[in-house]
Tab-separated table of C-alpha atoms and ligand atoms in Angstrom:
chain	number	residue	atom	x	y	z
A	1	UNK	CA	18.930	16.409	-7.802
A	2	UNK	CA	17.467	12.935	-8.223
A	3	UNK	CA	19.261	9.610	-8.694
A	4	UNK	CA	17.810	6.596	-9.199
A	5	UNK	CA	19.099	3.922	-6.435
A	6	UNK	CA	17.005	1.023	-7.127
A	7	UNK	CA	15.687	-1.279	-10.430
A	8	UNK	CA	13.305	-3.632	-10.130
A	9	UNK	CA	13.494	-4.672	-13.632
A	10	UNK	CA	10.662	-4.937	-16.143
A	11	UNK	CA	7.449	-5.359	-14.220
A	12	UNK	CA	3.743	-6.031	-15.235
A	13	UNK	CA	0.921	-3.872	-14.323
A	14	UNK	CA	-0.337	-4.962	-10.544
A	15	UNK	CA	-3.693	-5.097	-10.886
A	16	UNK	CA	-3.553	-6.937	-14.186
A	17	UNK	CA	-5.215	-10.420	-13.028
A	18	UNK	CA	-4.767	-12.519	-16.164
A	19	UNK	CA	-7.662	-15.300	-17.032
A	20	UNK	CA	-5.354	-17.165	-18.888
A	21	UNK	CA	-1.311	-18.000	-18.197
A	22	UNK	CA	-0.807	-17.333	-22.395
A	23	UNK	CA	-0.915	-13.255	-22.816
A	24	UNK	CA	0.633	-11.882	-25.806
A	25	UNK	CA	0.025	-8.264	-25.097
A	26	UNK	CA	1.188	-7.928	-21.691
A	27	UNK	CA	2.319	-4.742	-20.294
A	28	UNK	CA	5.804	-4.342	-18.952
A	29	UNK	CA	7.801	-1.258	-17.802
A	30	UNK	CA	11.322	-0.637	-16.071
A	31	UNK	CA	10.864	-0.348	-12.201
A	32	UNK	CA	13.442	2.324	-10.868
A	33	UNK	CA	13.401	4.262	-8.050
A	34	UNK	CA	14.684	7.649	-7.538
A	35	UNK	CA	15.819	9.986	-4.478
A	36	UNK	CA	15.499	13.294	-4.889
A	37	UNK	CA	17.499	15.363	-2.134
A	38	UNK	CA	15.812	18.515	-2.725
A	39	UNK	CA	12.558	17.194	-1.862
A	40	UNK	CA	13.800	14.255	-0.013
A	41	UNK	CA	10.614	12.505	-1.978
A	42	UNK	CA	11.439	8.872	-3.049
A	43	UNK	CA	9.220	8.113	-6.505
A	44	UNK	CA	8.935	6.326	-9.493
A	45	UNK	CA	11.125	7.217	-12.478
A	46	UNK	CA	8.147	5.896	-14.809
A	47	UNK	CA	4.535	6.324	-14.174
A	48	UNK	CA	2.147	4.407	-16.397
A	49	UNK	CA	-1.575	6.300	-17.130
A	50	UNK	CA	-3.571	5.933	-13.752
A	51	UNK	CA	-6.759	4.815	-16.610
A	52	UNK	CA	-4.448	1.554	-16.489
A	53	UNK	CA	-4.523	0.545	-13.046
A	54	UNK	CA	-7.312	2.397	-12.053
A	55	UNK	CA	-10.395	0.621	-13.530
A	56	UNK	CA	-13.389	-1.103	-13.416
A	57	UNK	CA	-10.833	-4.565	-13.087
A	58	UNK	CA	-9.714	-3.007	-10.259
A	59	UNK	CA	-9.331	-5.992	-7.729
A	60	UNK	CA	-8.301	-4.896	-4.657
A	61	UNK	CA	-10.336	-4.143	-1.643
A	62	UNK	CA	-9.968	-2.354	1.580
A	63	UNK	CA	-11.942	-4.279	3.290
A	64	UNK	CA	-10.487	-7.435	2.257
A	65	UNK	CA	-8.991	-7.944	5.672
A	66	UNK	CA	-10.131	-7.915	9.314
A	67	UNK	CA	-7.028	-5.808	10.173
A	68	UNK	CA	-8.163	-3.180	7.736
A	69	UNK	CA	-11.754	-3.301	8.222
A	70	UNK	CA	-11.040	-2.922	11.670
A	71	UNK	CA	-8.373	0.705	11.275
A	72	UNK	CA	-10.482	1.852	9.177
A	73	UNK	CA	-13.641	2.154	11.387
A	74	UNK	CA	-11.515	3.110	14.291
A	75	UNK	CA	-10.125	5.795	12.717
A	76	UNK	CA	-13.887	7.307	11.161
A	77	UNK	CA	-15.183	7.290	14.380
A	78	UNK	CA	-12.247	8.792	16.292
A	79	UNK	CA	-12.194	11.516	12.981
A	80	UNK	CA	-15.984	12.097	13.468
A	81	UNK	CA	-15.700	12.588	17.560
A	82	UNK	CA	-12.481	14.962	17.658
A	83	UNK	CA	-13.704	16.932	14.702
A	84	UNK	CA	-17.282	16.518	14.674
A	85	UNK	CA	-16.923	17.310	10.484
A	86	UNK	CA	-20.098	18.617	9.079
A	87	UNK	CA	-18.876	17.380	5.453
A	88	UNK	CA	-16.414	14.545	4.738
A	89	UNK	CA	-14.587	13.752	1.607
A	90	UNK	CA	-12.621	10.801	0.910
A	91	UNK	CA	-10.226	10.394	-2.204
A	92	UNK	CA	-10.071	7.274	-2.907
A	93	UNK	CA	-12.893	5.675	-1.560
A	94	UNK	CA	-12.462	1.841	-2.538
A	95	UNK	CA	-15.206	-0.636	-1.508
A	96	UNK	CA	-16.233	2.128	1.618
A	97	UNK	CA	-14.451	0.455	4.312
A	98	UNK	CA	-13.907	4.372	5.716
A	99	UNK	CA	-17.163	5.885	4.693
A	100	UNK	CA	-19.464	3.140	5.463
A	101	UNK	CA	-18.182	4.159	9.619
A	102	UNK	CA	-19.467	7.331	9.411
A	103	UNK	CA	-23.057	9.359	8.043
A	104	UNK	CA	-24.486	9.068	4.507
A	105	UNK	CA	-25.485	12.599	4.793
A	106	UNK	CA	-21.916	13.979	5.636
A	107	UNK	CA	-19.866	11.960	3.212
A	108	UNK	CA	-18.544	12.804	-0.434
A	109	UNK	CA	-16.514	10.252	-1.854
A	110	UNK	CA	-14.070	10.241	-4.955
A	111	UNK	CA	-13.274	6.901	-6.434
A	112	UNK	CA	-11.972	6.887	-9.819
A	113	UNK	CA	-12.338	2.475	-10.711
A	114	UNK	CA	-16.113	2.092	-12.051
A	115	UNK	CA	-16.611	-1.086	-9.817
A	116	UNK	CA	-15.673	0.225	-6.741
A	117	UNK	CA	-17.414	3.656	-6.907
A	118	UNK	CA	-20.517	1.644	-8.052
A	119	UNK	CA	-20.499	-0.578	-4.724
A	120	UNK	CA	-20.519	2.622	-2.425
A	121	UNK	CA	-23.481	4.394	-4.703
A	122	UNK	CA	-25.059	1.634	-3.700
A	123	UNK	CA	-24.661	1.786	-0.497
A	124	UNK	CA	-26.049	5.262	-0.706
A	125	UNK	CA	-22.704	7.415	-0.303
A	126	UNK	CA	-22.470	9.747	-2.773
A	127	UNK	CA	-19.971	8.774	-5.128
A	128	UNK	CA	-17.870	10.376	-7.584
A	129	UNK	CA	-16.124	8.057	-10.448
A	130	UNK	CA	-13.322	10.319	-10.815
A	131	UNK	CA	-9.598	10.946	-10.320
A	132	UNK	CA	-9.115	13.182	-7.963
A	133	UNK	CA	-7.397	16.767	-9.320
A	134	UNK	CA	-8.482	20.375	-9.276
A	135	UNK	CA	-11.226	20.632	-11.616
A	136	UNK	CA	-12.895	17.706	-10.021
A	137	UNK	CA	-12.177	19.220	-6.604
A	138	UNK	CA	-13.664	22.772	-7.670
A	139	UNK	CA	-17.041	20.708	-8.732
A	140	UNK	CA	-17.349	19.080	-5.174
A	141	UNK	CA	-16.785	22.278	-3.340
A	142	UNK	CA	-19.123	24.173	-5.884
A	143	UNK	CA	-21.967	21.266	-5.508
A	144	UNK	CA	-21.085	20.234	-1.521
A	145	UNK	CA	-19.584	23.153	-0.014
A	146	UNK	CA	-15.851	23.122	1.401
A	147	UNK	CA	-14.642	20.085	3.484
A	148	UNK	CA	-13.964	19.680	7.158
A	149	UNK	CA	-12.485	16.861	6.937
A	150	UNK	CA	-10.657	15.118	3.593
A	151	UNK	CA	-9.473	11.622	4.374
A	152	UNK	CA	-6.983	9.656	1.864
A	153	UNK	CA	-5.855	6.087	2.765
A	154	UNK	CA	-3.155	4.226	0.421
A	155	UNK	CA	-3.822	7.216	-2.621
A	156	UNK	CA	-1.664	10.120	-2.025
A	157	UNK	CA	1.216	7.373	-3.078
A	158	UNK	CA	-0.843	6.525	-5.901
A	159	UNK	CA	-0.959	10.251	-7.035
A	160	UNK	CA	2.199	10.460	-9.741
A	161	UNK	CA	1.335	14.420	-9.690
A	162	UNK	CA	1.377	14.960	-6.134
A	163	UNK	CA	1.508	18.938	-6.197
A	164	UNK	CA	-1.606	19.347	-7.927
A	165	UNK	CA	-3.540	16.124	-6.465
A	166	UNK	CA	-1.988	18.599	-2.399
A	167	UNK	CA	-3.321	21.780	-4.793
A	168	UNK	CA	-7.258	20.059	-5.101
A	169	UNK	CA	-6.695	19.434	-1.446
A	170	UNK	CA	-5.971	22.485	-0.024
A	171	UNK	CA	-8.922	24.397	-2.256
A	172	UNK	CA	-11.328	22.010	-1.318
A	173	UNK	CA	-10.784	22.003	2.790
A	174	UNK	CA	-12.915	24.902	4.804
A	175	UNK	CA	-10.765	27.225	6.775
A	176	UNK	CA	-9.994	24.649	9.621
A	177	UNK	CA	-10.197	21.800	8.120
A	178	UNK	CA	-8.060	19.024	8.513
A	179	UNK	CA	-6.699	16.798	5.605
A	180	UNK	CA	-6.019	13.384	7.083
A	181	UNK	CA	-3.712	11.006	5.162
A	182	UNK	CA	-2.002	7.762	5.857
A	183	UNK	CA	0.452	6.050	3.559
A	184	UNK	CA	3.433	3.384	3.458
A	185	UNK	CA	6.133	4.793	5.766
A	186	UNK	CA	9.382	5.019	3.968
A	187	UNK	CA	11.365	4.450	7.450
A	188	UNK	CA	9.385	1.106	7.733
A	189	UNK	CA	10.528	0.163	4.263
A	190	UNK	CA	14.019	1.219	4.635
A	191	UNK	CA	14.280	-0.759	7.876
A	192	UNK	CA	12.198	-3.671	6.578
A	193	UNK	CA	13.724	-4.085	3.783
A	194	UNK	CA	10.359	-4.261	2.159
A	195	UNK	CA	10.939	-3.430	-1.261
A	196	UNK	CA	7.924	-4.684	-2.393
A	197	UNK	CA	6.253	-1.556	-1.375
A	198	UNK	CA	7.238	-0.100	-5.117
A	199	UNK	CA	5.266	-1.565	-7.521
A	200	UNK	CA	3.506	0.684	-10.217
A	201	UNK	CA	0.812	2.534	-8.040
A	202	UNK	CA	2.662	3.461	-5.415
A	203	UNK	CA	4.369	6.602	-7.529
A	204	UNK	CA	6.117	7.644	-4.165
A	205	UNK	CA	6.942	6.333	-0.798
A	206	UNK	CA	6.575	9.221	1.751
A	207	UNK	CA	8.903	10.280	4.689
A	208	UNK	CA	7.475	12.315	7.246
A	209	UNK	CA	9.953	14.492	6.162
A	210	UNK	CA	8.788	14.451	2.365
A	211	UNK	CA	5.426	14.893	3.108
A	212	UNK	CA	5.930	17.809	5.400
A	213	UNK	CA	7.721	19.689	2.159
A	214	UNK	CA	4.869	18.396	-0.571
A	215	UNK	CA	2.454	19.846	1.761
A	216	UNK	CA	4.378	23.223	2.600
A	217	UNK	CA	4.655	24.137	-1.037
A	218	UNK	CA	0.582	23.907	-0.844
A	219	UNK	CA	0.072	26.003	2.119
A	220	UNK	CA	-0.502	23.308	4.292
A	221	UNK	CA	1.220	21.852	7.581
A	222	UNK	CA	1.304	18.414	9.389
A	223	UNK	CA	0.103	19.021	13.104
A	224	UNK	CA	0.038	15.582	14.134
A	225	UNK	CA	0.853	12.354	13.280
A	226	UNK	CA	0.347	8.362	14.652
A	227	UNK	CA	2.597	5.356	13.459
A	228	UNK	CA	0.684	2.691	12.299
A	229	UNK	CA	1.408	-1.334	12.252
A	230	UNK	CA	-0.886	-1.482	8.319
A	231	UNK	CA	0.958	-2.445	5.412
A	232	UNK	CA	3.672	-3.283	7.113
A	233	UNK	CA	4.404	0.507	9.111
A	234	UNK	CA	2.658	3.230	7.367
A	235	UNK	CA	2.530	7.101	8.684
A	236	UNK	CA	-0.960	8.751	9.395
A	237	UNK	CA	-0.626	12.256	8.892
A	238	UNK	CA	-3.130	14.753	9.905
A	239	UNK	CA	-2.504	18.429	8.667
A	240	UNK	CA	-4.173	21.813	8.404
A	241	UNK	CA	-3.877	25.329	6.411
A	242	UNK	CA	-0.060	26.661	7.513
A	243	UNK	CA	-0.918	29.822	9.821
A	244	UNK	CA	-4.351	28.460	11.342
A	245	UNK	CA	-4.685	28.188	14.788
A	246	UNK	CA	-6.997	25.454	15.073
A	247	UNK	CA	-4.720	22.696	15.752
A	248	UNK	CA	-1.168	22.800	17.810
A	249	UNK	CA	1.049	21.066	16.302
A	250	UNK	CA	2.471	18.253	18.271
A	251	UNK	CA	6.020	17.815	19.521
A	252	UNK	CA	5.055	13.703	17.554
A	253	UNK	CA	6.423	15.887	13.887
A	254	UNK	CA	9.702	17.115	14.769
A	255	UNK	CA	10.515	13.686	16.547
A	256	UNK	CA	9.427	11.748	13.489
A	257	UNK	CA	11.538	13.985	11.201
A	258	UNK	CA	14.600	13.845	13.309
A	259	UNK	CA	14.050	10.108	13.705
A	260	UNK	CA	14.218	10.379	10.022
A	261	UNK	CA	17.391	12.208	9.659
A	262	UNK	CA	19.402	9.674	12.462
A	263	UNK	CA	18.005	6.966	9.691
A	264	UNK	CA	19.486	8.868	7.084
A	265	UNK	CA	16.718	9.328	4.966
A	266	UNK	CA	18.044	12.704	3.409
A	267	UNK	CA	20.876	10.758	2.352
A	268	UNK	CA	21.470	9.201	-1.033
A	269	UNK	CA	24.180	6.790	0.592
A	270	UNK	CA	20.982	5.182	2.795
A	271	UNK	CA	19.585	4.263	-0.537
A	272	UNK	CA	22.351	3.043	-1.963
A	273	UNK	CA	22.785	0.478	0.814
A	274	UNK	CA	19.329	-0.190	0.731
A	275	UNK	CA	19.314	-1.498	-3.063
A	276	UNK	CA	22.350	-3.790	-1.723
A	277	UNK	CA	20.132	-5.629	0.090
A	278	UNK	CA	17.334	-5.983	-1.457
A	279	UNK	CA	20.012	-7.405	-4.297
A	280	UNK	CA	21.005	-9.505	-1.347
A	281	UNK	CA	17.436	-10.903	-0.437
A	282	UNK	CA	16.892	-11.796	-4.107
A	283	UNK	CA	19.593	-13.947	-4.122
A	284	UNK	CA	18.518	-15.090	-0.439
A	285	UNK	CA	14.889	-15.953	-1.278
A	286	UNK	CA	15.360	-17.641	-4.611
A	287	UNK	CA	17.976	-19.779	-2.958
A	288	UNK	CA	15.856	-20.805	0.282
A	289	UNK	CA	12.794	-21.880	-2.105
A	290	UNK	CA	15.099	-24.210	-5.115
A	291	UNK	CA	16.482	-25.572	-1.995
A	292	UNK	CA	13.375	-26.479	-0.321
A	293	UNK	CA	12.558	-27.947	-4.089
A	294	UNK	CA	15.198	-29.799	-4.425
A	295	UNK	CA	14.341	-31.618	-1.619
A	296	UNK	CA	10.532	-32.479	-2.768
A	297	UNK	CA	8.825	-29.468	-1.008
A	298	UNK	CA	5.469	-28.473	-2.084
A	299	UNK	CA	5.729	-24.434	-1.897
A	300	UNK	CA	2.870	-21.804	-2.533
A	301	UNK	CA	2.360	-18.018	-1.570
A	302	UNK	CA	-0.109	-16.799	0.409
A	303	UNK	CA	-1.805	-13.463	-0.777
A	304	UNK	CA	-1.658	-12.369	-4.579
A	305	UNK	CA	-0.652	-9.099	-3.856
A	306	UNK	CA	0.235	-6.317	-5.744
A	307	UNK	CA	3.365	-6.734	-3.303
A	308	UNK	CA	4.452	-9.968	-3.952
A	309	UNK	CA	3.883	-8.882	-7.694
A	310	UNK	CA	7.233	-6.936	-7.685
A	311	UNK	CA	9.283	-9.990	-5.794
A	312	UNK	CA	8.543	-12.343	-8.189
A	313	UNK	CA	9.172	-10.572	-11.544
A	314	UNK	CA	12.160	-8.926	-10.058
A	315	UNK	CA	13.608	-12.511	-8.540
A	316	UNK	CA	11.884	-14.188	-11.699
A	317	UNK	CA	10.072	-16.913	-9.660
A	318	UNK	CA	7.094	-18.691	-11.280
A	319	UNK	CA	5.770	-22.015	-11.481
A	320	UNK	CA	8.365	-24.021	-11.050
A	321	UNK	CA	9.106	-22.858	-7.575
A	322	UNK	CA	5.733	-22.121	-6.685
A	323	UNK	CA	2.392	-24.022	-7.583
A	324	UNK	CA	0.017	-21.560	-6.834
A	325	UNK	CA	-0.873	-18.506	-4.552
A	326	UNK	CA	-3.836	-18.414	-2.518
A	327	UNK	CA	-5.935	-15.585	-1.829
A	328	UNK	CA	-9.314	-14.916	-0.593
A	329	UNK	CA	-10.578	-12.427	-3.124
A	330	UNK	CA	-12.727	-13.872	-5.123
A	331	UNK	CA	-12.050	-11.652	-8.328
A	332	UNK	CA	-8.685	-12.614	-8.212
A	333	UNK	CA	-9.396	-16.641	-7.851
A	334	UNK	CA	-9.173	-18.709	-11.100
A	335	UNK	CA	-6.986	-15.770	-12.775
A	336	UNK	CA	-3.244	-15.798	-12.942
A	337	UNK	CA	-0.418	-13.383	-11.504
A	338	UNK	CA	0.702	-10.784	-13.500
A	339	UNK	CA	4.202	-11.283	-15.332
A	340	UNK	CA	4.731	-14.652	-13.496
A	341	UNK	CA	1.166	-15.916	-14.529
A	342	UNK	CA	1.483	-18.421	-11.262
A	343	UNK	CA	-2.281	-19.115	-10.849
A	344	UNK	CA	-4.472	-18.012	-8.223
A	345	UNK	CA	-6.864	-19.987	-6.006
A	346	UNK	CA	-8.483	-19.720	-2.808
A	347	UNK	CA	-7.402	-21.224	0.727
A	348	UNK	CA	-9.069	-23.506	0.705
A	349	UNK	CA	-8.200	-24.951	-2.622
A	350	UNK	CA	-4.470	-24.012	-2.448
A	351	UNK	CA	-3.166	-24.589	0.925
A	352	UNK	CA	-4.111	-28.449	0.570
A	353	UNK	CA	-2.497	-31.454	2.418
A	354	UNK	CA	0.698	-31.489	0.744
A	355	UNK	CA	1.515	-28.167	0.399
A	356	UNK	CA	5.109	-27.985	2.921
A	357	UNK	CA	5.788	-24.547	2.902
A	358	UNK	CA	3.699	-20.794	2.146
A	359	UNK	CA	5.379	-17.663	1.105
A	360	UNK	CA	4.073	-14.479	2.768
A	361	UNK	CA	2.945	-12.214	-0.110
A	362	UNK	CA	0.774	-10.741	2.186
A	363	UNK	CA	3.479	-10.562	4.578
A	364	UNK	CA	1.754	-7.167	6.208
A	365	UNK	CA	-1.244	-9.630	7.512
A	366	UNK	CA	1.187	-11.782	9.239
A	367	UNK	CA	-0.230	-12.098	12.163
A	368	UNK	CA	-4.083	-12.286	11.236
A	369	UNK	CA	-3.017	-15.083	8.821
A	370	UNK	CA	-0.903	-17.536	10.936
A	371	UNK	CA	-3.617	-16.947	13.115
A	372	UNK	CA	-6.473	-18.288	10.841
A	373	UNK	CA	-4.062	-21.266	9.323
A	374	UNK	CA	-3.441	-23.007	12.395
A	375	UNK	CA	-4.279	-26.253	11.107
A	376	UNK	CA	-1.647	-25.808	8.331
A	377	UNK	CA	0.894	-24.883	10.936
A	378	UNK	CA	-0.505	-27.412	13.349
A	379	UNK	CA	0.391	-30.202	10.333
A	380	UNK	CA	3.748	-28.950	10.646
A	381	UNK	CA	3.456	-26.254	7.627
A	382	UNK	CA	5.915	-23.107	7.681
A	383	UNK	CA	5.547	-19.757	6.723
A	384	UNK	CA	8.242	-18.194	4.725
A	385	UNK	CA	9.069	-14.519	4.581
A	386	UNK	CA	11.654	-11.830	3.213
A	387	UNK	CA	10.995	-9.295	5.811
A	388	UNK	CA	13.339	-8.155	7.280
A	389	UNK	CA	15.252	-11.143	5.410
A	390	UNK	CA	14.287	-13.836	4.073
A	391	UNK	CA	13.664	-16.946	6.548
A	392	UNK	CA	11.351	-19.610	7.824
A	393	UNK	CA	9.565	-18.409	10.177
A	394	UNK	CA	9.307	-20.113	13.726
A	395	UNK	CA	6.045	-20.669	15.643
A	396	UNK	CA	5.778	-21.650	18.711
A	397	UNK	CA	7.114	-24.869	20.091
A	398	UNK	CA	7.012	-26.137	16.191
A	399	UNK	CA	10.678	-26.742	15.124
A	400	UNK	CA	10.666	-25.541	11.249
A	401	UNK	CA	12.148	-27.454	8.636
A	402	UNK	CA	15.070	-26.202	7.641
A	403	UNK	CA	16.523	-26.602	3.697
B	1	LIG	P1	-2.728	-5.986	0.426
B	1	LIG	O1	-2.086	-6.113	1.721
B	1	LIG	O2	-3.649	-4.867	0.208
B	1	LIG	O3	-1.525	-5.967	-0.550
B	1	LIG	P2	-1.221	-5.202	-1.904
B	1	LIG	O4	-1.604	-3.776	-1.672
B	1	LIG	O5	0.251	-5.439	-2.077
B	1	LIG	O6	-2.031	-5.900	-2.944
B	1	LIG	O7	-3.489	-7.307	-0.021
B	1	LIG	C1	-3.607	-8.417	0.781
B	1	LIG	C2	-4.109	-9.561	-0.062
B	1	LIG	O8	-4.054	-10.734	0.723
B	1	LIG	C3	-5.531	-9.385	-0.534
B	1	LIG	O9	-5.641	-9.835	-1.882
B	1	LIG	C4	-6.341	-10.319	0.367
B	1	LIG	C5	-5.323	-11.363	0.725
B	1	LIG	N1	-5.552	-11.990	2.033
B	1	LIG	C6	-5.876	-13.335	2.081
B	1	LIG	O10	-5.974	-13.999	1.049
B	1	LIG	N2	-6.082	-13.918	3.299
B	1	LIG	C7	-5.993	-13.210	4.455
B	1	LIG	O11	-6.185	-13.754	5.550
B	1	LIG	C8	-5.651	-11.824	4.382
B	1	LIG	C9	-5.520	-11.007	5.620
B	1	LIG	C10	-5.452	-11.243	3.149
């Protein structure tokens, strides 16, 4: 049975980048979240039509980020050594921060938003503009052969009908092939209390324990698994056809799944508490920042992320808490958030002289961004975050300002 624990209220489309603040047609739709106990699978109640996110305005990129950059080519060379693939696929390809690791000649890639799938077929990967399903999967297996190796970062989530998206997967992957996938880890959300990881493209938030079930009803079966520190704790997942003998599966599964199940996260009551307190850090955050207003503080957020999207529609902060968020993208500099329309500008531009205080939107990059803002923190500028609650953060021998 499902039940929805969680609404985020009406929420714009993510990776809607506006180029003015004055939109009259702006998209909205109600942000629930459901638990559904047979499955244990924790999804959207409504999905919009992937052709709206997924599009040639699509902004993000992979490689955005020296963290990323940097998994990303560690894990297509450690893919290409312990499986020595003769033929790669990748759903989901983004700006190639995966492929561009490893052999044009080996690599199919599936990448459904125009620009994107344009910058690798540039780069000479072959390139399909597509979303990823089973007629698109019988094509690449009829034109390339079956796949050792099919890789998925960040897109399994994105995948509202996850059976048949696990169906294409398990008819296009040779005999002993592996099917590598890494997503958001549901434990790390629950336990950050990082609700920001639903916003509209993430259609579901896996458990180990979710996954394992999606996959079994497709034949296949997770064999291994790593924890990972991106987006803020996701779950690689590496699995093979149920009943091959090419792979042992590791003792690493059953841990994470009974790891899962001391967490409670077969348990509606988990979720109920959860939605508690991410009511709680609403009330927290938008409190912390009128506060610091109150008293003259300039405030901005750092990283217009799809993320920080969901905070502020759902806590309703816009300009007159924040003056801007700052962000290195350059498609997403000069346009305006979506919903809050807060604008957008780079660093450099935004995180000025006066500016007192930063939110983390991009709170997953912690670490690589305190690092590269020293002089802002050296001036005696403070980070703000609502993971695991909201707070100042404290660097160092620098005493933060408190409200
Ligand atoms: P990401 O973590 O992919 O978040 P989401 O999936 O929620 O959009 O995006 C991180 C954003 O932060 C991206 O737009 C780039 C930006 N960013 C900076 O502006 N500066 C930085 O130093 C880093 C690491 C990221």
């Amino acid at each position: 049975m499902r039940t929805i624990f969680l609404d985020l209220g009406l929420q714009p489309i993510t990776n809607c980048f506006l180029p003015t603040p004055v939109v009259a047609d702006e998209v909205f739709y109600p942000l629930r979240v459901q638990f559904d106990d047979d499955s244990a699978l924790v999804s959207l109640v409504t999905t919009l039509r992937p052709e709206l996110m997924f599009n040639e305005t699509y902004a993000h990129r992979a490689s955005a980020s020296a963290t990323m950059r940097e998994s990303f080519r560690s894990v297509a060379h450690h893919i290409r050594d312990t499986f020595r693939p003769r033929r790669v696929l990748e759903i989901g390809s983004n700006d190639g921060a995966f492929i561009s690791a490893l052999s044009r000649d080996i690599v199919v890639a599936v990448e459904p938003c125009e620009n994107l799938a344009g910058m690798t077929a540039a780069l000479g990967y072959r390139t399909y503009p597509v979303f990823w399903n089973l007629a698109e999967a019988e094509t690449i297996v009829k034109c390339h052969g079956e796949m050792d190796v099919i890789y998925a970062a960040n897109t399994m989530s994105h995948i509202p009908g996850l059976a048949q998206a696990l169906e294409a997967v398990t008819l296009a992957l040779s005999d002993d092939g592996v099917f590598v996938f890494e997503e958001p880890s549901l434990l790390a959300v629950i336990t950050n209390g990082s609700y920001d990881q639903f916003y509209d493209e993430h259609a579901h938030v896996f458990s180990v324990t979710a996954a394992a079930r999606a996959l079994a009803t497709c034949g296949l079966e997770v064999f291994d698994l790593e924890e990972l520190s991106t987006h803020g704790g996701s779950t690689r997942f590496y699995a093979k056809r149920r009943g091959r003998q090419s792979h042992v599966v590791s003792e690493r599964v059953q841990q994470a799944i009974d790891r899962e199940l001391a967490a409670g996260l077969t348990e509606l009551p988990t979720y109920l508490r959860f939605a508690e307190r991410v009511q709680q850090s609403r009330t927290d955050l938008v409190q912390l920042l009128s506060e610091l207003k109150a008293q003259g503080k300039t405030i901005i957020s750092y990283g217009a992320t799809y993320k920080s999207a969901t905070i502020f529609n759902f806590c309703q902060i816009g300009t007159s808490l924040l003056d801007c968020i700052v962000d290195t993208t350059p498609g997403k500099q000069g346009k305006f958030s979506p919903g809050m329309h807060i604008p957008i500008v780079s660093p450099e531009e935004g995180l000025g002289q006066t500016v007192d205080f930063a939110f983390l939107g991009a709170w997953n990059f912690r670490s690589e961004i305190i690092a590269k803002e020293r002089e802002f923190v050296g001036r005696g500028g403070h980070f703000i975050t609502h993971v695991p609650d909201v707070h100042i953060i404290k660097l160092g021998a620098t005493s933060p300002r408190t409200p």
